[in-house]
mmCIF file of C-alpha atoms and ligand atoms in Angstrom:
data_model
loop_
_atom_site.group_PDB
_atom_site.id
_atom_site.type_symbol
_atom_site.label_atom_id
_atom_site.label_comp_id
_atom_site.label_asym_id
_atom_site.label_seq_id
_atom_site.Cartn_x
_atom_site.Cartn_y
_atom_site.Cartn_z
ATOM 1 C CA MET I 963 -53.939 -72.926 -65.007
ATOM 2 C CA ASP I 964 -51.647 -70.025 -62.886
ATOM 3 C CA PRO I 965 -48.711 -72.116 -61.825
ATOM 4 C CA PHE I 966 -47.942 -68.926 -60.061
ATOM 5 C CA ALA I 967 -51.101 -68.239 -58.398
ATOM 6 C CA PRO I 968 -49.653 -69.008 -54.441
ATOM 7 C CA PHE I 969 -47.126 -66.461 -55.071
ATOM 8 C CA ALA I 970 -49.230 -63.579 -56.592
ATOM 9 C CA LEU I 971 -49.695 -61.621 -53.441
ATOM 10 C CA THR I 972 -46.260 -61.602 -52.918
ATOM 11 C CA LEU I 973 -44.444 -61.372 -56.089
ATOM 12 C CA PRO I 974 -45.021 -59.709 -59.436
ATOM 13 C CA VAL I 975 -45.885 -61.904 -62.136
ATOM 14 C CA ARG I 976 -46.863 -60.874 -65.503
ATOM 15 C CA ARG I 977 -48.224 -62.747 -68.432
ATOM 16 C CA ASP I 978 -47.627 -62.892 -72.060
ATOM 17 C CA VAL I 979 -44.764 -60.186 -71.780
ATOM 18 C CA PRO I 980 -42.766 -59.218 -74.942
ATOM 19 C CA LEU I 981 -39.071 -59.807 -74.711
ATOM 20 C CA LYS I 982 -38.052 -58.083 -77.703
ATOM 21 C CA PRO I 983 -37.642 -54.945 -75.951
ATOM 22 C CA ARG I 984 -35.496 -56.437 -73.383
ATOM 23 C CA THR I 985 -32.766 -57.507 -75.472
ATOM 24 C CA THR I 986 -30.014 -55.706 -77.570
ATOM 25 C CA TRP I 987 -30.765 -57.386 -80.762
ATOM 26 C CA ARG I 988 -34.397 -56.549 -80.480
ATOM 27 C CA ILE I 989 -35.406 -59.666 -81.468
ATOM 28 C CA GLY I 990 -37.456 -62.801 -79.839
ATOM 29 C CA GLY I 991 -40.977 -63.438 -79.129
ATOM 30 C CA PRO I 992 -42.778 -63.264 -75.613
ATOM 31 C CA ALA I 993 -42.488 -64.801 -72.111
ATOM 32 C CA ARG I 994 -45.616 -66.779 -71.025
ATOM 33 C CA TRP I 995 -44.551 -65.767 -67.467
ATOM 34 C CA LEU I 996 -42.186 -62.569 -66.489
ATOM 35 C CA ILE I 997 -41.064 -62.944 -62.755
ATOM 36 C CA THR I 998 -39.360 -59.403 -61.080
ATOM 37 C CA PRO I 999 -37.925 -60.516 -57.698
ATOM 38 C CA VAL I 1000 -36.371 -58.359 -55.516
ATOM 39 C CA ASP I 1001 -34.405 -60.376 -53.381
ATOM 40 C CA GLY I 1002 -32.369 -63.922 -53.193
ATOM 41 C CA ALA I 1003 -34.649 -65.453 -50.378
ATOM 42 C CA GLU I 1004 -37.697 -64.505 -52.783
ATOM 43 C CA ILE I 1005 -35.973 -66.676 -55.554
ATOM 44 C CA ALA I 1006 -35.012 -69.727 -52.979
ATOM 45 C CA GLY I 1007 -38.800 -69.766 -52.240
ATOM 46 C CA LEU I 1008 -39.685 -69.820 -55.675
ATOM 47 C CA LEU I 1009 -37.414 -72.280 -56.753
ATOM 48 C CA ALA I 1010 -38.308 -74.675 -54.032
ATOM 49 C CA ALA I 1011 -41.933 -74.546 -55.162
ATOM 50 C CA TRP I 1012 -41.285 -74.566 -58.526
ATOM 51 C CA PRO I 1013 -43.954 -76.042 -60.712
ATOM 52 C CA GLU I 1014 -42.487 -79.380 -62.419
ATOM 53 C CA ASN I 1015 -41.442 -79.051 -65.774
ATOM 54 C CA LEU I 1016 -42.163 -75.819 -66.462
ATOM 55 C CA PRO I 1017 -39.287 -74.020 -68.358
ATOM 56 C CA ARG I 1018 -37.122 -71.476 -66.658
ATOM 57 C CA VAL I 1019 -34.956 -68.953 -68.266
ATOM 58 C CA ILE I 1020 -32.589 -66.171 -66.418
ATOM 59 C CA LEU I 1021 -32.459 -62.801 -67.984
ATOM 60 C CA GLY I 1022 -30.241 -60.103 -67.458
ATOM 61 C CA GLY I 1023 -29.647 -57.448 -69.711
ATOM 62 C CA GLY I 1024 -30.361 -59.309 -72.666
ATOM 63 C CA SER I 1025 -27.342 -58.552 -74.490
ATOM 64 C CA ASN I 1026 -26.005 -61.832 -75.080
ATOM 65 C CA LEU I 1027 -29.234 -63.787 -76.253
ATOM 66 C CA LEU I 1028 -31.326 -65.090 -79.509
ATOM 67 C CA ILE I 1029 -34.695 -65.477 -77.962
ATOM 68 C CA SER I 1030 -36.524 -67.454 -80.640
ATOM 69 C CA ASP I 1031 -39.758 -66.164 -82.520
ATOM 70 C CA LYS I 1032 -42.063 -68.177 -80.180
ATOM 71 C CA GLY I 1033 -40.333 -66.891 -77.316
ATOM 72 C CA VAL I 1034 -40.259 -68.737 -73.797
ATOM 73 C CA HIS I 1035 -43.121 -71.164 -73.242
ATOM 74 C CA GLY I 1036 -42.123 -71.303 -69.455
ATOM 75 C CA ALA I 1037 -41.106 -68.563 -66.828
ATOM 76 C CA VAL I 1038 -38.147 -65.538 -67.338
ATOM 77 C CA MET I 1039 -37.160 -64.438 -64.450
ATOM 78 C CA ASP I 1040 -35.604 -61.027 -64.597
ATOM 79 C CA LEU I 1041 -33.408 -59.843 -61.841
ATOM 80 C CA THR I 1042 -32.694 -56.420 -63.318
ATOM 81 C CA GLN I 1043 -35.654 -54.700 -62.155
ATOM 82 C CA GLY I 1044 -35.936 -55.520 -58.467
ATOM 83 C CA MET I 1045 -32.101 -56.511 -57.709
ATOM 84 C CA ASN I 1046 -29.739 -53.765 -58.692
ATOM 85 C CA ARG I 1047 -28.030 -52.405 -55.639
ATOM 86 C CA ILE I 1048 -24.434 -51.373 -55.297
ATOM 87 C CA TYR I 1049 -22.929 -50.710 -52.091
ATOM 88 C CA THR I 1050 -19.333 -50.357 -50.461
ATOM 89 C CA ILE I 1051 -18.512 -52.963 -47.331
ATOM 90 C CA THR I 1052 -16.528 -50.618 -45.774
ATOM 91 C CA GLU I 1053 -15.722 -52.538 -42.930
ATOM 92 C CA SER I 1054 -14.023 -55.015 -45.218
ATOM 93 C CA LEU I 1055 -11.433 -52.418 -46.102
ATOM 94 C CA ILE I 1056 -8.752 -55.047 -46.403
ATOM 95 C CA ALA I 1057 -5.198 -54.474 -45.202
ATOM 96 C CA ASP I 1058 -3.446 -54.170 -48.605
ATOM 97 C CA SER I 1059 -6.002 -50.914 -49.227
ATOM 98 C CA ALA I 1060 -8.239 -52.686 -51.493
ATOM 99 C CA CYS I 1061 -11.685 -52.115 -51.218
ATOM 100 C CA LEU I 1062 -14.633 -54.266 -51.216
ATOM 101 C CA VAL I 1063 -17.883 -53.491 -53.450
ATOM 102 C CA HIS I 1064 -21.253 -55.815 -53.086
ATOM 103 C CA ALA I 1065 -23.606 -55.567 -56.740
ATOM 104 C CA ASP I 1066 -26.427 -57.390 -56.965
ATOM 105 C CA ALA I 1067 -26.936 -59.366 -60.091
ATOM 106 C CA GLY I 1068 -29.578 -57.293 -61.809
ATOM 107 C CA ALA I 1069 -27.195 -54.041 -61.475
ATOM 108 C CA THR I 1070 -25.871 -53.074 -64.519
ATOM 109 C CA THR I 1071 -22.044 -53.622 -65.080
ATOM 110 C CA GLN I 1072 -21.765 -50.056 -66.435
ATOM 111 C CA ALA I 1073 -23.329 -48.990 -63.026
ATOM 112 C CA LEU I 1074 -20.845 -51.134 -61.245
ATOM 113 C CA ALA I 1075 -17.900 -49.664 -63.311
ATOM 114 C CA HIS I 1076 -18.892 -45.765 -62.771
ATOM 115 C CA PHE I 1077 -19.895 -46.551 -59.164
ATOM 116 C CA ALA I 1078 -15.917 -47.593 -58.589
ATOM 117 C CA ARG I 1079 -14.794 -44.701 -60.695
ATOM 118 C CA ARG I 1080 -16.668 -42.253 -58.306
ATOM 119 C CA LEU I 1081 -15.276 -43.299 -55.659
ATOM 120 C CA GLY I 1082 -11.807 -43.617 -57.276
ATOM 121 C CA LEU I 1083 -11.597 -47.476 -57.453
ATOM 122 C CA THR I 1084 -9.823 -49.066 -60.208
ATOM 123 C CA GLY I 1085 -10.350 -52.476 -62.017
ATOM 124 C CA ALA I 1086 -13.686 -52.231 -63.486
ATOM 125 C CA GLU I 1087 -12.979 -49.335 -66.623
ATOM 126 C CA PHE I 1088 -13.062 -52.582 -69.036
ATOM 127 C CA LEU I 1089 -16.967 -53.029 -67.678
ATOM 128 C CA ALA I 1090 -17.812 -49.462 -68.795
ATOM 129 C CA GLY I 1091 -18.604 -50.406 -72.445
ATOM 130 C CA ILE I 1092 -19.897 -54.014 -71.797
ATOM 131 C CA PRO I 1093 -23.672 -53.754 -71.618
ATOM 132 C CA GLY I 1094 -25.815 -56.138 -69.371
ATOM 133 C CA SER I 1095 -25.822 -57.179 -66.004
ATOM 134 C CA VAL I 1096 -23.691 -58.227 -63.378
ATOM 135 C CA GLY I 1097 -25.214 -61.847 -63.041
ATOM 136 C CA GLY I 1098 -25.273 -62.060 -66.896
ATOM 137 C CA ALA I 1099 -21.439 -61.045 -66.893
ATOM 138 C CA LEU I 1100 -20.591 -63.553 -64.260
ATOM 139 C CA ARG I 1101 -22.316 -66.093 -66.268
ATOM 140 C CA MET I 1102 -20.440 -65.280 -69.250
ATOM 141 C CA ASN I 1103 -17.133 -64.027 -67.602
ATOM 142 C CA ALA I 1104 -17.538 -60.921 -69.636
ATOM 143 C CA GLY I 1105 -14.233 -59.395 -70.443
ATOM 144 C CA ALA I 1106 -12.530 -56.859 -72.801
ATOM 145 C CA HIS I 1107 -9.243 -54.808 -72.863
ATOM 146 C CA GLY I 1108 -7.164 -57.726 -71.141
ATOM 147 C CA GLY I 1109 -9.551 -57.638 -68.304
ATOM 148 C CA ALA I 1110 -12.050 -60.045 -66.988
ATOM 149 C CA ILE I 1111 -14.923 -60.014 -64.617
ATOM 150 C CA ARG I 1112 -13.097 -62.812 -62.704
ATOM 151 C CA ASP I 1113 -10.286 -61.011 -61.952
ATOM 152 C CA LEU I 1114 -12.393 -58.507 -59.856
ATOM 153 C CA LEU I 1115 -14.259 -60.981 -58.564
ATOM 154 C CA VAL I 1116 -14.056 -61.998 -54.849
ATOM 155 C CA GLU I 1117 -16.983 -63.995 -54.076
ATOM 156 C CA ALA I 1118 -20.415 -64.785 -55.260
ATOM 157 C CA ASP I 1119 -23.846 -65.413 -54.130
ATOM 158 C CA LEU I 1120 -26.015 -68.469 -55.921
ATOM 159 C CA ILE I 1121 -29.139 -70.047 -55.823
ATOM 160 C CA ASP I 1122 -29.283 -73.988 -56.713
ATOM 161 C CA PRO I 1123 -32.117 -75.324 -58.413
ATOM 162 C CA ALA I 1124 -33.800 -76.598 -55.388
ATOM 163 C CA GLY I 1125 -33.481 -73.098 -53.666
ATOM 164 C CA GLY I 1126 -30.547 -73.996 -51.629
ATOM 165 C CA ILE I 1127 -28.502 -70.752 -50.962
ATOM 166 C CA HIS I 1128 -24.734 -70.498 -51.640
ATOM 167 C CA CYS I 1129 -21.528 -68.310 -51.234
ATOM 168 C CA LEU I 1130 -18.954 -69.332 -53.472
ATOM 169 C CA PRO I 1131 -15.174 -68.206 -53.908
ATOM 170 C CA GLU I 1132 -14.476 -67.101 -57.192
ATOM 171 C CA ALA I 1133 -11.933 -69.978 -57.480
ATOM 172 C CA ALA I 1134 -14.938 -72.371 -57.180
ATOM 173 C CA LEU I 1135 -16.656 -70.876 -60.091
ATOM 174 C CA GLY I 1136 -14.803 -72.716 -62.771
ATOM 175 C CA MET I 1137 -14.357 -69.166 -64.749
ATOM 176 C CA GLY I 1138 -12.363 -69.212 -68.120
ATOM 177 C CA TYR I 1139 -12.748 -67.382 -71.224
ATOM 178 C CA ARG I 1140 -16.194 -66.218 -71.693
ATOM 179 C CA HIS I 1141 -17.386 -69.632 -69.794
ATOM 180 C CA CYS I 1142 -18.398 -70.508 -66.167
ATOM 181 C CA GLY I 1143 -18.258 -73.533 -64.676
ATOM 182 C CA ILE I 1144 -21.368 -73.407 -62.858
ATOM 183 C CA ASP I 1145 -24.374 -75.438 -63.667
ATOM 184 C CA ALA I 1146 -26.660 -73.360 -65.949
ATOM 185 C CA ALA I 1147 -29.509 -73.642 -63.880
ATOM 186 C CA TRP I 1148 -27.850 -71.833 -60.692
ATOM 187 C CA ILE I 1149 -28.881 -68.432 -60.222
ATOM 188 C CA PHE I 1150 -26.180 -65.640 -59.450
ATOM 189 C CA THR I 1151 -27.945 -62.996 -57.086
ATOM 190 C CA GLY I 1152 -25.039 -61.005 -56.433
ATOM 191 C CA ALA I 1153 -21.219 -60.893 -55.778
ATOM 192 C CA ARG I 1154 -18.235 -59.192 -53.910
ATOM 193 C CA PHE I 1155 -15.631 -57.299 -55.929
ATOM 194 C CA ARG I 1156 -12.330 -56.291 -54.879
ATOM 195 C CA PHE I 1157 -10.704 -52.846 -56.123
ATOM 196 C CA ARG I 1158 -7.955 -50.925 -55.408
ATOM 197 C CA PRO I 1159 -7.529 -47.034 -54.971
ATOM 198 C CA ASP I 1160 -6.168 -44.991 -57.844
ATOM 199 C CA ASP I 1161 -6.459 -41.176 -59.088
ATOM 200 C CA PRO I 1162 -10.388 -40.874 -60.579
ATOM 201 C CA ALA I 1163 -8.982 -38.948 -63.403
ATOM 202 C CA ARG I 1164 -6.755 -41.568 -64.521
ATOM 203 C CA ILE I 1165 -9.880 -44.135 -64.088
ATOM 204 C CA ARG I 1166 -11.871 -41.659 -66.256
ATOM 205 C CA GLU I 1167 -9.298 -41.197 -68.711
ATOM 206 C CA ARG I 1168 -8.875 -45.153 -69.081
ATOM 207 C CA MET I 1169 -12.573 -45.113 -69.655
ATOM 208 C CA ARG I 1170 -12.630 -42.951 -72.342
ATOM 209 C CA ALA I 1171 -9.785 -44.487 -74.148
ATOM 210 C CA PHE I 1172 -11.547 -48.039 -74.051
ATOM 211 C CA ASN I 1173 -15.007 -46.559 -75.115
ATOM 212 C CA GLN I 1174 -13.231 -44.726 -78.098
ATOM 213 C CA ARG I 1175 -11.763 -47.758 -79.133
ATOM 214 C CA ARG I 1176 -15.092 -49.655 -79.279
ATOM 215 C CA ARG I 1177 -16.939 -46.603 -80.971
ATOM 216 C CA ARG I 1178 -14.111 -46.808 -83.877
ATOM 217 C CA SER I 1179 -14.380 -50.439 -84.269
ATOM 218 C CA GLN I 1180 -18.023 -51.635 -83.290
ATOM 219 C CA PRO I 1181 -21.342 -50.825 -84.976
ATOM 220 C CA LEU I 1182 -22.911 -49.588 -81.802
ATOM 221 C CA ALA I 1183 -25.492 -47.726 -83.865
ATOM 222 C CA TRP I 1184 -27.232 -50.877 -84.550
ATOM 223 C CA PRO I 1185 -28.900 -53.626 -82.441
ATOM 224 C CA SER I 1186 -26.536 -56.208 -81.691
ATOM 225 C CA ALA I 1187 -25.451 -58.761 -79.529
ATOM 226 C CA GLY I 1188 -21.999 -57.961 -79.459
ATOM 227 C CA SER I 1189 -19.651 -60.661 -80.590
ATOM 228 C CA VAL I 1190 -21.324 -63.701 -81.829
ATOM 229 C CA PHE I 1191 -18.496 -66.198 -81.706
ATOM 230 C CA LYS I 1192 -15.921 -66.690 -78.936
ATOM 231 C CA ASN I 1193 -12.347 -66.464 -80.368
ATOM 232 C CA PRO I 1194 -10.529 -70.019 -80.912
ATOM 233 C CA LEU I 1195 -7.943 -70.374 -78.445
ATOM 234 C CA SER I 1196 -5.254 -69.985 -80.708
ATOM 235 C CA GLY I 1197 -4.690 -68.762 -84.564
ATOM 236 C CA PRO I 1198 -6.598 -65.979 -86.083
ATOM 237 C CA LEU I 1199 -9.472 -64.295 -83.935
ATOM 238 C CA ALA I 1200 -13.000 -65.114 -85.152
ATOM 239 C CA TRP I 1201 -13.747 -61.586 -86.827
ATOM 240 C CA GLU I 1202 -10.507 -62.694 -88.904
ATOM 241 C CA LEU I 1203 -12.021 -66.219 -90.088
ATOM 242 C CA LEU I 1204 -15.216 -64.699 -90.862
ATOM 243 C CA ASP I 1205 -13.560 -61.636 -92.912
ATOM 244 C CA ARG I 1206 -11.620 -64.265 -94.667
ATOM 245 C CA ALA I 1207 -14.315 -66.576 -95.484
ATOM 246 C CA GLY I 1208 -16.157 -63.534 -97.321
ATOM 247 C CA LEU I 1209 -19.045 -63.030 -95.074
ATOM 248 C CA ARG I 1210 -18.428 -59.231 -94.501
ATOM 249 C CA GLY I 1211 -21.844 -57.860 -95.146
ATOM 250 C CA MET I 1212 -23.593 -60.820 -95.642
ATOM 251 C CA ARG I 1213 -27.452 -60.644 -94.969
ATOM 252 C CA VAL I 1214 -30.409 -63.069 -94.253
ATOM 253 C CA GLY I 1215 -33.255 -60.893 -94.362
ATOM 254 C CA ASP I 1216 -32.547 -57.945 -92.126
ATOM 255 C CA ALA I 1217 -30.010 -59.893 -90.337
ATOM 256 C CA GLN I 1218 -26.398 -58.865 -91.458
ATOM 257 C CA VAL I 1219 -22.662 -59.625 -90.835
ATOM 258 C CA SER I 1220 -21.634 -56.170 -89.899
ATOM 259 C CA GLU I 1221 -19.423 -54.530 -92.392
ATOM 260 C CA MET I 1222 -17.859 -52.686 -89.700
ATOM 261 C CA HIS I 1223 -16.672 -55.628 -87.572
ATOM 262 C CA CYS I 1224 -17.303 -59.030 -89.010
ATOM 263 C CA ASN I 1225 -18.031 -60.718 -85.312
ATOM 264 C CA PHE I 1226 -21.138 -58.476 -84.765
ATOM 265 C CA PHE I 1227 -24.283 -59.700 -86.432
ATOM 266 C CA ILE I 1228 -26.661 -56.790 -86.797
ATOM 267 C CA ASN I 1229 -30.476 -56.353 -87.000
ATOM 268 C CA LEU I 1230 -31.330 -53.854 -89.784
ATOM 269 C CA GLY I 1231 -34.797 -53.289 -88.712
ATOM 270 C CA GLN I 1232 -37.007 -56.012 -88.563
ATOM 271 C CA ALA I 1233 -34.913 -59.536 -88.214
ATOM 272 C CA THR I 1234 -36.431 -62.237 -86.914
ATOM 273 C CA ALA I 1235 -34.897 -64.656 -84.769
ATOM 274 C CA ARG I 1236 -34.909 -67.345 -87.619
ATOM 275 C CA GLU I 1237 -33.047 -65.105 -89.869
ATOM 276 C CA MET I 1238 -30.079 -64.341 -87.522
ATOM 277 C CA ARG I 1239 -29.957 -67.907 -86.517
ATOM 278 C CA GLU I 1240 -29.661 -68.981 -90.333
ATOM 279 C CA LEU I 1241 -27.163 -66.523 -90.728
ATOM 280 C CA ILE I 1242 -24.949 -67.559 -87.563
ATOM 281 C CA ASP I 1243 -25.549 -71.290 -89.029
ATOM 282 C CA ARG I 1244 -24.584 -70.439 -92.517
ATOM 283 C CA ALA I 1245 -21.264 -68.252 -91.352
ATOM 284 C CA GLN I 1246 -20.336 -71.159 -88.824
ATOM 285 C CA GLN I 1247 -20.355 -73.655 -91.910
ATOM 286 C CA THR I 1248 -18.754 -71.379 -94.077
ATOM 287 C CA VAL I 1249 -15.583 -70.759 -91.978
ATOM 288 C CA ALA I 1250 -15.407 -74.562 -91.344
ATOM 289 C CA ASP I 1251 -15.375 -75.206 -94.903
ATOM 290 C CA HIS I 1252 -12.964 -72.336 -96.009
ATOM 291 C CA ALA I 1253 -10.697 -72.922 -92.598
ATOM 292 C CA GLY I 1254 -11.480 -76.131 -91.264
ATOM 293 C CA ILE I 1255 -12.395 -74.303 -87.842
ATOM 294 C CA LEU I 1256 -15.917 -74.906 -86.019
ATOM 295 C CA LEU I 1257 -16.656 -71.554 -84.585
ATOM 296 C CA GLU I 1258 -18.345 -71.343 -81.031
ATOM 297 C CA PRO I 1259 -20.985 -69.126 -80.506
ATOM 298 C CA GLU I 1260 -20.618 -66.940 -77.646
ATOM 299 C CA ILE I 1261 -24.218 -65.849 -77.488
ATOM 300 C CA LYS I 1262 -26.651 -68.173 -75.647
ATOM 301 C CA PHE I 1263 -29.837 -69.589 -77.718
ATOM 302 C CA VAL I 1264 -33.048 -69.340 -75.358
ATOM 303 C CA GLY I 1265 -36.305 -70.630 -76.199
ATOM 304 C CA TRP I 1266 -35.454 -72.930 -79.198
ATOM 305 C CA GLU I 1267 -36.163 -76.271 -77.755
HETATM 306 C C1 FAD F 2605 -22.480 -53.705 -78.153
HETATM 307 C C2 FAD F 2605 -22.073 -54.887 -77.327
HETATM 308 C C3 FAD F 2605 -20.706 -55.116 -76.895
HETATM 309 C C4 FAD F 2605 -20.324 -56.133 -76.229
HETATM 310 N N1 FAD F 2605 -19.200 -56.402 -75.710
HETATM 311 C C5 FAD F 2605 -18.740 -57.343 -75.035
HETATM 312 C C6 FAD F 2605 -17.499 -57.291 -74.533
HETATM 313 O O1 FAD F 2605 -16.249 -56.579 -74.777
HETATM 314 N N2 FAD F 2605 -16.961 -58.470 -74.002
HETATM 315 C C7 FAD F 2605 -17.922 -59.082 -73.628
HETATM 316 O O2 FAD F 2605 -17.640 -60.310 -72.700
HETATM 317 N N3 FAD F 2605 -19.072 -59.222 -73.741
HETATM 318 C C8 FAD F 2605 -19.882 -58.310 -74.524
HETATM 319 N N4 FAD F 2605 -21.019 -58.071 -75.083
HETATM 320 C C9 FAD F 2605 -22.149 -59.253 -74.598
HETATM 321 C C10 FAD F 2605 -22.432 -59.066 -73.563
HETATM 322 O O3 FAD F 2605 -22.564 -57.763 -73.257
HETATM 323 C C11 FAD F 2605 -22.226 -59.674 -72.253
HETATM 324 O O4 FAD F 2605 -21.833 -61.000 -72.538
HETATM 325 C C12 FAD F 2605 -22.738 -59.379 -70.992
HETATM 326 O O5 FAD F 2605 -22.173 -59.955 -69.896
HETATM 327 C C13 FAD F 2605 -24.231 -60.541 -70.791
HETATM 328 O O6 FAD F 2605 -25.144 -59.692 -69.682
HETATM 329 P P1 FAD F 2605 -26.509 -59.560 -69.964
HETATM 330 O O7 FAD F 2605 -26.806 -59.340 -68.529
HETATM 331 O O8 FAD F 2605 -27.205 -59.121 -70.782
HETATM 332 O O9 FAD F 2605 -26.747 -61.306 -69.976
HETATM 333 P P2 FAD F 2605 -27.942 -61.862 -70.740
HETATM 334 O O10 FAD F 2605 -27.986 -61.837 -72.274
HETATM 335 O O11 FAD F 2605 -29.126 -61.405 -70.248
HETATM 336 O O12 FAD F 2605 -27.815 -63.659 -70.330
HETATM 337 C C14 FAD F 2605 -26.726 -63.950 -70.854
HETATM 338 C C15 FAD F 2605 -26.717 -65.510 -69.959
HETATM 339 O O13 FAD F 2605 -26.306 -65.390 -68.972
HETATM 340 C C16 FAD F 2605 -27.297 -65.844 -68.241
HETATM 341 N N5 FAD F 2605 -27.431 -65.207 -66.893
HETATM 342 C C17 FAD F 2605 -27.996 -63.924 -67.212
HETATM 343 N N6 FAD F 2605 -28.048 -63.284 -65.742
HETATM 344 C C18 FAD F 2605 -28.255 -64.447 -64.724
HETATM 345 C C19 FAD F 2605 -28.091 -64.923 -63.404
HETATM 346 N N7 FAD F 2605 -28.286 -63.404 -62.688
HETATM 347 N N8 FAD F 2605 -27.643 -65.892 -62.761
HETATM 348 C C20 FAD F 2605 -27.514 -66.829 -63.571
HETATM 349 N N9 FAD F 2605 -27.503 -66.676 -65.200
HETATM 350 C C21 FAD F 2605 -27.633 -65.572 -65.456
HETATM 351 C C22 FAD F 2605 -28.282 -65.765 -68.778
HETATM 352 O O14 FAD F 2605 -29.381 -67.053 -68.665
HETATM 353 C C23 FAD F 2605 -28.053 -66.209 -70.441
HETATM 354 O O15 FAD F 2605 -27.475 -67.560 -70.377
HETATM 355 C C24 FAD F 2605 -21.546 -57.187 -75.649
HETATM 356 C C25 FAD F 2605 -22.927 -56.899 -76.231
HETATM 357 C C26 FAD F 2605 -23.161 -56.083 -76.948
HETATM 358 C C27 FAD F 2605 -24.348 -55.555 -77.048
#
């Protein structure tokens, strides 16, 4: 039976859609259903009538996910297709000369960074090298080069699992290092960010410097999901712990700990989710045995239940 039949006329719903191409790891099985909503009201209506016991996964840019080989036996909601507007809220130019920008949750963080750059607005330079969507970045509190998305965030639009619509200020979201305190079942649909004016040439120069640093230190030619593990709150960084435990270059099938950056695990071509998961588990156990530290995965596991 088609649980989405009541929505079929108004909402794009597709069956048995491969998810592998929608992840930066190029790994994972299909989605039983794939839904691509165009706005928050549509999502709210859908959630209010959600079929009981049907699993639901929110997909952004797929740059921080390990989807199982069997895929998602439920519905995947992809916000990147129909919800990706970015615009300034001109009437909200604030007294301290900051400027407010709205981004839909499905817009890419890179588009947001370049939108701000083109308008001579500083603050999002660090986002230019982080793949994925605004919604995913909010869920992960994505960050780099000393910045994180919460630093720019004024307020976010969310939908709760019953379909209730909320607008919450940054302080209510419980954001910390690669963490958001909002229940994982809530969906970000958009957010407002605060930027300050700066010389566009200087903004471009900072972006260029950040991206160069990435190209020098990260295996960007290979499919990956960025850093697999979070850094411990103090002491050595995750990549140092992985390196000291002798994991650099370790392989399980086509899944490999990058020779270039030990916290990036790369897909050499045909890696399966099972192989990547085994590599992650083995790396975690080896570091625990070697250094007595249990590294916490930064990436999210989807469809493994
Ligand atoms: C080459 C490379 C470099 C990277 N560098 C960095 C870096 O420097 N810093 C960093 O922080 N990360 C980095 N990452 C990881 C990743 O890009 C970020 O975590 C990114 O913000 C994830 O966004 P996404 O849209 O791809 O999320 P996805 O991978 O699609 O999803 C991640 C999680 O967010 C949830 N989610 C997605 N959208 C929503 C939504 N609208 N509402 C609620 N939940 C949602 C998903 O269900 C999932 O739990 C890197 C990844 C790669 C491949």
